[in-house]
Backbone as JSON Lines, residues from 0, in Angstrom:
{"i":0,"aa":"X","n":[0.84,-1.18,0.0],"ca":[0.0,0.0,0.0],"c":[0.88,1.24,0.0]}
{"i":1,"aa":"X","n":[0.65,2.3,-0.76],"ca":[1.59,3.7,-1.03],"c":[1.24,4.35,-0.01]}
{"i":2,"aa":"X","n":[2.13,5.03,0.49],"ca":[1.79,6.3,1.84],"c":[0.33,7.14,0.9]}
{"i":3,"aa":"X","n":[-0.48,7.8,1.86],"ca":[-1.08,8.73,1.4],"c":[-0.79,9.78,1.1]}
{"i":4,"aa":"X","n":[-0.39,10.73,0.31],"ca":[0.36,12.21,0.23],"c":[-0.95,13.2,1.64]}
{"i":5,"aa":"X","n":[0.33,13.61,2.17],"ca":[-0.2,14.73,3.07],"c":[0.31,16.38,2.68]}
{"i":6,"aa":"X","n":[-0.36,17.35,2.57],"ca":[0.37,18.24,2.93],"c":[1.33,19.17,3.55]}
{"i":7,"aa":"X","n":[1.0,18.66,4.61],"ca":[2.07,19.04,5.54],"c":[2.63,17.85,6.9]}
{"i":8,"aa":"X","n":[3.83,17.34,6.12],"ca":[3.87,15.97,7.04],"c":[5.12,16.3,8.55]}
{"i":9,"aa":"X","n":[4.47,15.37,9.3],"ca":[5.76,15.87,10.52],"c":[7.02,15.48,9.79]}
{"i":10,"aa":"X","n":[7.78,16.34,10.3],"ca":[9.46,16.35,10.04],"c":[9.65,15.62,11.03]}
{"i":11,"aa":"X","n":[10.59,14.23,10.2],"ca":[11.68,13.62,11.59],"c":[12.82,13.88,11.6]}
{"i":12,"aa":"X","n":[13.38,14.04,12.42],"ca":[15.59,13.6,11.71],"c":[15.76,12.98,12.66]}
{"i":13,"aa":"X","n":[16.06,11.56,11.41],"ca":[16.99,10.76,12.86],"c":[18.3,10.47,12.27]}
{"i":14,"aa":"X","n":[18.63,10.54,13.69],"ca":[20.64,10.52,13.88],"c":[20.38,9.41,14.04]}
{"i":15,"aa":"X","n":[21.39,8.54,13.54],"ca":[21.51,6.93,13.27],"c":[22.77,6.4,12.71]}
{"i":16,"aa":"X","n":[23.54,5.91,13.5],"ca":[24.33,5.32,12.05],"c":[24.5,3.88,11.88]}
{"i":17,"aa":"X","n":[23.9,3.76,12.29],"ca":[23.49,1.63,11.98],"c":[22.6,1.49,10.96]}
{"i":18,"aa":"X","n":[22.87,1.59,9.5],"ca":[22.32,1.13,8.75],"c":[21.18,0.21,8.63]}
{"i":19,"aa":"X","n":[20.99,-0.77,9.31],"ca":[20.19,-1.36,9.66],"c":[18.66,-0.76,10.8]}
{"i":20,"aa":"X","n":[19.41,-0.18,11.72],"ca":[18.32,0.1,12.49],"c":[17.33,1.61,11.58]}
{"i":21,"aa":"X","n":[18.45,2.4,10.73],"ca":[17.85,3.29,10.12],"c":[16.61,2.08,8.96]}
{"i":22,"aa":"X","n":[17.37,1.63,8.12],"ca":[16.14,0.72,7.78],"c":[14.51,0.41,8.16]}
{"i":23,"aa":"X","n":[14.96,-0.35,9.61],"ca":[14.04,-0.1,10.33],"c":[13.04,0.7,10.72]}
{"i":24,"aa":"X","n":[13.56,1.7,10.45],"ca":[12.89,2.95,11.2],"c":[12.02,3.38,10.41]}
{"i":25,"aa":"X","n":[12.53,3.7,9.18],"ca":[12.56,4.07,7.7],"c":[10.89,3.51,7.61]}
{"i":26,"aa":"X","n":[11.26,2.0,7.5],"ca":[9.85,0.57,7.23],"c":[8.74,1.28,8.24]}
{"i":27,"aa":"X","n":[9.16,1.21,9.5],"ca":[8.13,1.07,10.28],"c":[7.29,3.02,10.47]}
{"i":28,"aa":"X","n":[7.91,3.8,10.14],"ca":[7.71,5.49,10.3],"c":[6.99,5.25,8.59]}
{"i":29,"aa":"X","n":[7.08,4.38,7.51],"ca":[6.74,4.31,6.38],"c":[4.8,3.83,6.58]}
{"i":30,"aa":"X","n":[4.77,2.57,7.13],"ca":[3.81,1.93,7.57],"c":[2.99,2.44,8.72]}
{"i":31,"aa":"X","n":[3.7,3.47,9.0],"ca":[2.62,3.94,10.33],"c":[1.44,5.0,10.23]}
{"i":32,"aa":"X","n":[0.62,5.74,11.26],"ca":[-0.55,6.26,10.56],"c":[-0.69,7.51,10.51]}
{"i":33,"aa":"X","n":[0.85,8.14,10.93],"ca":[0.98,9.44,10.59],"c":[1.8,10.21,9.58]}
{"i":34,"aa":"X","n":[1.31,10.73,8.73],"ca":[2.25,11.18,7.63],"c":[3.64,12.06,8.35]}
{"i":35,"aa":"X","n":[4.54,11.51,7.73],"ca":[6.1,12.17,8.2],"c":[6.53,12.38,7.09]}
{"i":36,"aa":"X","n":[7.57,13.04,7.14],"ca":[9.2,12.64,6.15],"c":[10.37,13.0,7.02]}
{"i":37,"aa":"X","n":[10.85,11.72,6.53],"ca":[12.37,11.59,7.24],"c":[13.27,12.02,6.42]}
{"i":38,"aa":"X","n":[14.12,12.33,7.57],"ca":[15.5,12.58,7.13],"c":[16.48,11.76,8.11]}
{"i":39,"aa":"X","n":[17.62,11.39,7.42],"ca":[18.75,10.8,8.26],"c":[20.01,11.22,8.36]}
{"i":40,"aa":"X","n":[20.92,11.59,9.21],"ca":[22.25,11.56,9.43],"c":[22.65,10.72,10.01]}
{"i":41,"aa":"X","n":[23.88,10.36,9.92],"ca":[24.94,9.24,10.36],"c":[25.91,9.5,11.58]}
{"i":42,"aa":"X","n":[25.87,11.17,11.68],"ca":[26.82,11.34,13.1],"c":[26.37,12.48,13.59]}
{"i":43,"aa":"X","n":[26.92,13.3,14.53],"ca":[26.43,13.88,15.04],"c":[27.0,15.38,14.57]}
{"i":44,"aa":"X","n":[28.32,15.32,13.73],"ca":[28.26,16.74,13.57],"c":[27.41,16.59,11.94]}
{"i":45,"aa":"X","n":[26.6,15.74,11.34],"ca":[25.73,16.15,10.17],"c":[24.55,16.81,10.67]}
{"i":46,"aa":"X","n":[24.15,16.17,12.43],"ca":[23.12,16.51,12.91],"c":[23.16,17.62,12.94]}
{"i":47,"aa":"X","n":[24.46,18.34,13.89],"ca":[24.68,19.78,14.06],"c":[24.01,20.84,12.4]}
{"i":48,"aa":"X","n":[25.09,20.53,11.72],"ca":[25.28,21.0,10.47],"c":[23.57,20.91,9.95]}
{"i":49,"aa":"X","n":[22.81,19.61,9.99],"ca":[21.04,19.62,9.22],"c":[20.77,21.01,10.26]}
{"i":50,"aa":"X","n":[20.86,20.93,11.86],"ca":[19.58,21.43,12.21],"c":[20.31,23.03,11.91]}
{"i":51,"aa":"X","n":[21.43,23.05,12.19],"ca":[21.75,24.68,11.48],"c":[21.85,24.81,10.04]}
{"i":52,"aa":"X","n":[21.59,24.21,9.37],"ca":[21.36,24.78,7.83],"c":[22.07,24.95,6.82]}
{"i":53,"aa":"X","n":[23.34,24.39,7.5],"ca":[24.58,24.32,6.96],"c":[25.29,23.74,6.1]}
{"i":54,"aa":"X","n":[25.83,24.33,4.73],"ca":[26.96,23.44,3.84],"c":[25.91,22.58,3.18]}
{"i":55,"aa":"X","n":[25.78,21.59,2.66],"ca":[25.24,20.54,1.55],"c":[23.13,20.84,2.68]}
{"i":56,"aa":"X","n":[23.07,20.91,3.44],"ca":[22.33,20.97,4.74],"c":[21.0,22.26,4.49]}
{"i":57,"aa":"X","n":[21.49,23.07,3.56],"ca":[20.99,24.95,3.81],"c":[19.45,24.54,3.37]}
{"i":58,"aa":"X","n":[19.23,24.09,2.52],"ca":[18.09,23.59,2.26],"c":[17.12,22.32,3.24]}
{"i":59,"aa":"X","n":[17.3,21.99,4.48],"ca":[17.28,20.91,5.12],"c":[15.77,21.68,6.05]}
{"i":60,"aa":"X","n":[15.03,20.87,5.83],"ca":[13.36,21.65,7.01],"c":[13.69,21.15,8.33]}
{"i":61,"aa":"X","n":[12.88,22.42,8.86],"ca":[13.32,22.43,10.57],"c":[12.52,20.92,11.43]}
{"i":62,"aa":"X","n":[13.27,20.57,11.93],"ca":[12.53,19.19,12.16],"c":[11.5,19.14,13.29]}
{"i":63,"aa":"X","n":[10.19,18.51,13.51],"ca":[9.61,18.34,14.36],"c":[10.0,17.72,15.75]}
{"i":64,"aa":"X","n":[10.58,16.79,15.3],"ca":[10.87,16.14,16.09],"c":[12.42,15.54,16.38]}
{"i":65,"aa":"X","n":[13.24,14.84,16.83],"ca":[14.68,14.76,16.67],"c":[14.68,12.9,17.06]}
{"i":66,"aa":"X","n":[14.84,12.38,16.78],"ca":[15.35,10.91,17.41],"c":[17.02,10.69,17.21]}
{"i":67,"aa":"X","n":[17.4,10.36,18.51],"ca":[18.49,10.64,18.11],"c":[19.57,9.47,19.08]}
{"i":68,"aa":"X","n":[20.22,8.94,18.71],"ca":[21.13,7.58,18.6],"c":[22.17,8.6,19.87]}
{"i":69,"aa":"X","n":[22.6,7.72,20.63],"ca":[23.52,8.61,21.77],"c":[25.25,8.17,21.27]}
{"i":70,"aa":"X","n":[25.03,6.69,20.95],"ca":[26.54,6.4,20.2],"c":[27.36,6.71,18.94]}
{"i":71,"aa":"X","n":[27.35,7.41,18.84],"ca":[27.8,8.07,16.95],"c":[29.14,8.54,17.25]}
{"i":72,"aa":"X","n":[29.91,7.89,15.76],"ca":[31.45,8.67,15.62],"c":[31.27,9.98,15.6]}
{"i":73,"aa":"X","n":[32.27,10.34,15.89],"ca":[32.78,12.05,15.88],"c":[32.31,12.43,16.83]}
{"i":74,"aa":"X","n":[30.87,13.61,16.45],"ca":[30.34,14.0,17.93],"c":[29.34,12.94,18.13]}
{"i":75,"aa":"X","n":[29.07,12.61,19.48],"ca":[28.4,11.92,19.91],"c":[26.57,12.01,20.68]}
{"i":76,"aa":"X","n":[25.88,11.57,20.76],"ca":[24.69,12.17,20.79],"c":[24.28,13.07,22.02]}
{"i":77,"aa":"X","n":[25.36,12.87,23.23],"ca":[24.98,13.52,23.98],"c":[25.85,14.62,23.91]}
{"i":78,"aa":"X","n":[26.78,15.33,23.08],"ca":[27.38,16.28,22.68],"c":[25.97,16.68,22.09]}
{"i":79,"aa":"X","n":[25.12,16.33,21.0],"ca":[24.4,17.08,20.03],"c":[23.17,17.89,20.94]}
{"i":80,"aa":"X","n":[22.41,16.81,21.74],"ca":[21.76,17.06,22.72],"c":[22.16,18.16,23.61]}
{"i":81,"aa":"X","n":[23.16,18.26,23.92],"ca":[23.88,19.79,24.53],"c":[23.79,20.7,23.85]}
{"i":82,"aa":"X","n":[24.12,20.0,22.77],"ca":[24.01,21.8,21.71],"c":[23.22,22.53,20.84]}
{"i":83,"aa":"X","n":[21.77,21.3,21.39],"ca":[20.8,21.48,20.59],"c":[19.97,22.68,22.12]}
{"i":84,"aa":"X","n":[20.12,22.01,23.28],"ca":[19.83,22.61,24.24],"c":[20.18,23.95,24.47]}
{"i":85,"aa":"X","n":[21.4,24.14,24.07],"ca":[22.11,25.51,24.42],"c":[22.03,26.26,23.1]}
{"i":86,"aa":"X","n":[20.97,25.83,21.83],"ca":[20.94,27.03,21.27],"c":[19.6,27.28,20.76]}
{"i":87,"aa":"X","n":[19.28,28.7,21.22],"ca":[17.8,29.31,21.34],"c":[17.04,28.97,20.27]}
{"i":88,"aa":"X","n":[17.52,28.71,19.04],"ca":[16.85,28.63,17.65],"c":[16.28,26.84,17.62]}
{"i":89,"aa":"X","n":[17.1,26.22,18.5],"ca":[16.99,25.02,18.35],"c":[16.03,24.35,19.59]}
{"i":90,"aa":"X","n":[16.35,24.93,20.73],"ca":[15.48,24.04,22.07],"c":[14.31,23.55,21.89]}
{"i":91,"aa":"X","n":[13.54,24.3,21.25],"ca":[12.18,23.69,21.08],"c":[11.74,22.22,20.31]}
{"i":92,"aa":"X","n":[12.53,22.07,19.91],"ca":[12.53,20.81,19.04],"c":[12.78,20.0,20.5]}
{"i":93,"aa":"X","n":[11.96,18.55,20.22],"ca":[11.42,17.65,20.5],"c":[12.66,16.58,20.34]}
{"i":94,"aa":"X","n":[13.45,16.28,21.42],"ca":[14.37,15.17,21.35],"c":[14.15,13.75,22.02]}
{"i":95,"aa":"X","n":[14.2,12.66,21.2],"ca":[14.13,11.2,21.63],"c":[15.08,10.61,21.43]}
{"i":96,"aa":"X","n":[15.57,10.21,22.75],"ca":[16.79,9.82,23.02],"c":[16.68,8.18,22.64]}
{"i":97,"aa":"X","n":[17.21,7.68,21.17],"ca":[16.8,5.96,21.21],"c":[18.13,5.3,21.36]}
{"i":98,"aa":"X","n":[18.29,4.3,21.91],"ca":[19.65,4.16,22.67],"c":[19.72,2.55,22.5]}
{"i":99,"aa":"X","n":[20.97,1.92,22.5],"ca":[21.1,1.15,23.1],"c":[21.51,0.71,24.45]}
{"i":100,"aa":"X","n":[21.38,1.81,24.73],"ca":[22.31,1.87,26.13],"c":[21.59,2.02,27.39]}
{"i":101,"aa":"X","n":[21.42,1.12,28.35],"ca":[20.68,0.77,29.52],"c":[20.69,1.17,30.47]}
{"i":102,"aa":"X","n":[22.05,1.82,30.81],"ca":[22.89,2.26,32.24],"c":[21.61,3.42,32.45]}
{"i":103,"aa":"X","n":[21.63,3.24,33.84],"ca":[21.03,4.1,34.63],"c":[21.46,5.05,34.82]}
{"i":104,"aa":"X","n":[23.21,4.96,34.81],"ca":[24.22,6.62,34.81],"c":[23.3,7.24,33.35]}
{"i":105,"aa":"X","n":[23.62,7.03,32.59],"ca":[23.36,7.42,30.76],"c":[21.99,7.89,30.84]}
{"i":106,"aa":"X","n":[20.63,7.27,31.52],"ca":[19.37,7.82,31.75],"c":[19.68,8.78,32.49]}
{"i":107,"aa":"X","n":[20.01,8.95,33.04],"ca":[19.97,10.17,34.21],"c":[20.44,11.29,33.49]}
{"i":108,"aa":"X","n":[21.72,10.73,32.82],"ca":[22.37,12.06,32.5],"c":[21.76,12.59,31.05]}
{"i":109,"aa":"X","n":[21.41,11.59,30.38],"ca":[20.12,12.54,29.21],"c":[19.11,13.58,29.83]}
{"i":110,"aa":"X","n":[18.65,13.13,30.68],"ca":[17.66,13.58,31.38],"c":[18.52,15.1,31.88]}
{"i":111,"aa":"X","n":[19.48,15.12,32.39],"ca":[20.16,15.95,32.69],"c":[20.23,17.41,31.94]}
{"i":112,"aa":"X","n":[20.31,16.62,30.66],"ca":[20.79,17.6,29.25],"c":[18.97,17.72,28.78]}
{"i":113,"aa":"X","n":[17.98,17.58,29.37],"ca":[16.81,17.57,29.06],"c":[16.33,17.06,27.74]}
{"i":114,"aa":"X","n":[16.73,15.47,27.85],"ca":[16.12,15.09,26.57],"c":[14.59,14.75,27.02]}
{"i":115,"aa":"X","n":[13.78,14.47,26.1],"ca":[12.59,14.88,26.33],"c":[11.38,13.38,26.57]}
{"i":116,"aa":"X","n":[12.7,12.27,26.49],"ca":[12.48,11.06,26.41],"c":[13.71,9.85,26.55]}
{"i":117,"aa":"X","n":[13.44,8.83,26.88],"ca":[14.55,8.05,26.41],"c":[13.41,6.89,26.15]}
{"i":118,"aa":"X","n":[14.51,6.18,25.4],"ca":[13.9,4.5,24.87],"c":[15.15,3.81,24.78]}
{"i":119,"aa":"X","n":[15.03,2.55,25.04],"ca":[15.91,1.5,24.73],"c":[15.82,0.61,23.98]}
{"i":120,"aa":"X","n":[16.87,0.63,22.95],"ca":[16.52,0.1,21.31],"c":[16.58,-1.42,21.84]}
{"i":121,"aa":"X","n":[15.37,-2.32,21.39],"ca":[15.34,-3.48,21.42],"c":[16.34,-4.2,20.91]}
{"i":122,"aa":"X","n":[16.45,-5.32,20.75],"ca":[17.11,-6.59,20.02],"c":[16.51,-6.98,19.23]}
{"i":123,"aa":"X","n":[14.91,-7.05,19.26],"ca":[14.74,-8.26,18.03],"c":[14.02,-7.49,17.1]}
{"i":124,"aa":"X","n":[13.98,-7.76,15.44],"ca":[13.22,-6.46,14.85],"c":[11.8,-6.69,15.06]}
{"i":125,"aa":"X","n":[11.01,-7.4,15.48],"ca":[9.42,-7.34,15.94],"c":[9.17,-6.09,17.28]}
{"i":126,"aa":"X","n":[10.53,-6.47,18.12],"ca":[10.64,-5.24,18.96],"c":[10.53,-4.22,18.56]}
{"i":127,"aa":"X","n":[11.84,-4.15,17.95],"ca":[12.42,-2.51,17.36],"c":[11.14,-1.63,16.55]}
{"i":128,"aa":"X","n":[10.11,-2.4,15.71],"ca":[9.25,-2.37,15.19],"c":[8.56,-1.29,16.09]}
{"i":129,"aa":"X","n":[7.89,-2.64,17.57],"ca":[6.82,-1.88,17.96],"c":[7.12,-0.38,18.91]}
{"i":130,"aa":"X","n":[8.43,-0.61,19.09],"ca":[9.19,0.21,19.94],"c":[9.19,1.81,19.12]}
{"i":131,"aa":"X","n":[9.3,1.65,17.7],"ca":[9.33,2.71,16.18],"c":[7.73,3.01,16.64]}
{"i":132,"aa":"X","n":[6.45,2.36,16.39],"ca":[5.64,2.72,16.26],"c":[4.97,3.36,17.97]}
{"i":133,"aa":"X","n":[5.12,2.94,18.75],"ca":[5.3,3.33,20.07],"c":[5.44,5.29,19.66]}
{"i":134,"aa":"X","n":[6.7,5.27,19.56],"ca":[7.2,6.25,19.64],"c":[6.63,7.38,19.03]}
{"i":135,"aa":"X","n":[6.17,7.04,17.53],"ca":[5.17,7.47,16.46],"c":[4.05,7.3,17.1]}
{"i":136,"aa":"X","n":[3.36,6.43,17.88],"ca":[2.51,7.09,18.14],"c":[2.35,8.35,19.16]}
{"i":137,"aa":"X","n":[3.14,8.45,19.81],"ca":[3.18,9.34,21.19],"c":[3.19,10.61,20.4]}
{"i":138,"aa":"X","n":[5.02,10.92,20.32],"ca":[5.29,11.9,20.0],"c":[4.79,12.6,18.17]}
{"i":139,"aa":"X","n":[4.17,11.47,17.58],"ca":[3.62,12.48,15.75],"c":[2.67,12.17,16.13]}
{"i":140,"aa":"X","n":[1.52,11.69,16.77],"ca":[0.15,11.74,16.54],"c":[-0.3,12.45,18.37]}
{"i":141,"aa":"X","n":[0.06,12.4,19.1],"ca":[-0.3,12.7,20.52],"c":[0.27,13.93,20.71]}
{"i":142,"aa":"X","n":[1.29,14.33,21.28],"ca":[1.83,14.97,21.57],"c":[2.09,16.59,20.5]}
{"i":143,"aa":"X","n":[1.68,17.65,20.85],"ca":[1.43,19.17,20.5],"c":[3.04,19.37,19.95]}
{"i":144,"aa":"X","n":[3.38,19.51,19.36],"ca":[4.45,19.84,18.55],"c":[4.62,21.53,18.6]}
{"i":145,"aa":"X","n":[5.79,21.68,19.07],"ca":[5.73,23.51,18.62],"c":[5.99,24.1,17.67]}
{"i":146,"aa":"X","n":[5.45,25.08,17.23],"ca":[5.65,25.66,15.74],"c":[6.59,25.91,14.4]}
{"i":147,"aa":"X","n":[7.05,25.46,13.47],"ca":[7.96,25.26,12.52],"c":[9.33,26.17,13.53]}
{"i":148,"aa":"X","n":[9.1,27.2,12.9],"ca":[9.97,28.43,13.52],"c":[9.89,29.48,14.37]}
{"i":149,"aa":"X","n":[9.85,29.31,15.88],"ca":[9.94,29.89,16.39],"c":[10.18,30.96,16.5]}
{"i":150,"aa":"X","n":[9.61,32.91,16.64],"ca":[10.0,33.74,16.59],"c":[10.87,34.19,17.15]}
């Protein structure tokens, strides 16, 4: 079955660089019942660079929402999360922290940097699945989104 064309679909960006789990994401944000469009980066300074507008990027829409991988070469997700926090143009955006990472130090300290969520990326893809649509449902169909661009 083809997505339905929407007019105005939520913006995702997800930071990812596991090929596979982006896949995933991709399938299941494809199949789900809210119109999106994704976008993906692989590390964290592309993240930097999408959400500021930057270099290959200038053309890149302000994202609704952020999902965002905490383990990535270069900068890492809780570097991006800092610097998404500490800059005025950016805070409002909506960060989901999807992780593989369990530690209770690592929850806390997202939380710290005010991510706006955490999840812990399953193992099996029936998981990862419902864990994708979970998420889609909360934050693109539930949850009040704040306005493209903030004045």
């Amino acid at each position: 079955m083809d997505p339905v064309p929407c007019a105005s679909p939520i913006e995702v960006l997800l930071v990812e660089d596991n090929p596979g789990d982006v896949r995933l994401t991709r399938e299941a944000l494809k199949e789900g019942r809210v119109c999106n469009s994704l976008s993906v980066v692989a590390d964290g300074v592309q993240a930097m660079a999408f959400l500021r507008r930057q270099g290959v990027y200038a053309g890149a829409p302000r994202p609704d929402v952020i999902l965002l991988d905490l383990d990535l070469p270069g900068k890492n997700g809780r570097e991006v999360l800092q610097e998404v926090r500490a800059d005025a143009a950016l805070r409002t955006i909506p960060v989901v922290v999807v992780t593989a990472t369990e530690a209770e130090r690592e929850l806390g300290h997202v939380y710290e940097l005010d991510a706006d969520c955490f999840v812990t990326k399953p193992v099996g893809v029936d998981q990862f699945l419902r864990v994708v649509d979970a998420v889609e449902d909360l934050w693109l169909a539930v949850v009040v989104l704040p306005a493209a661009d903030p004045a």
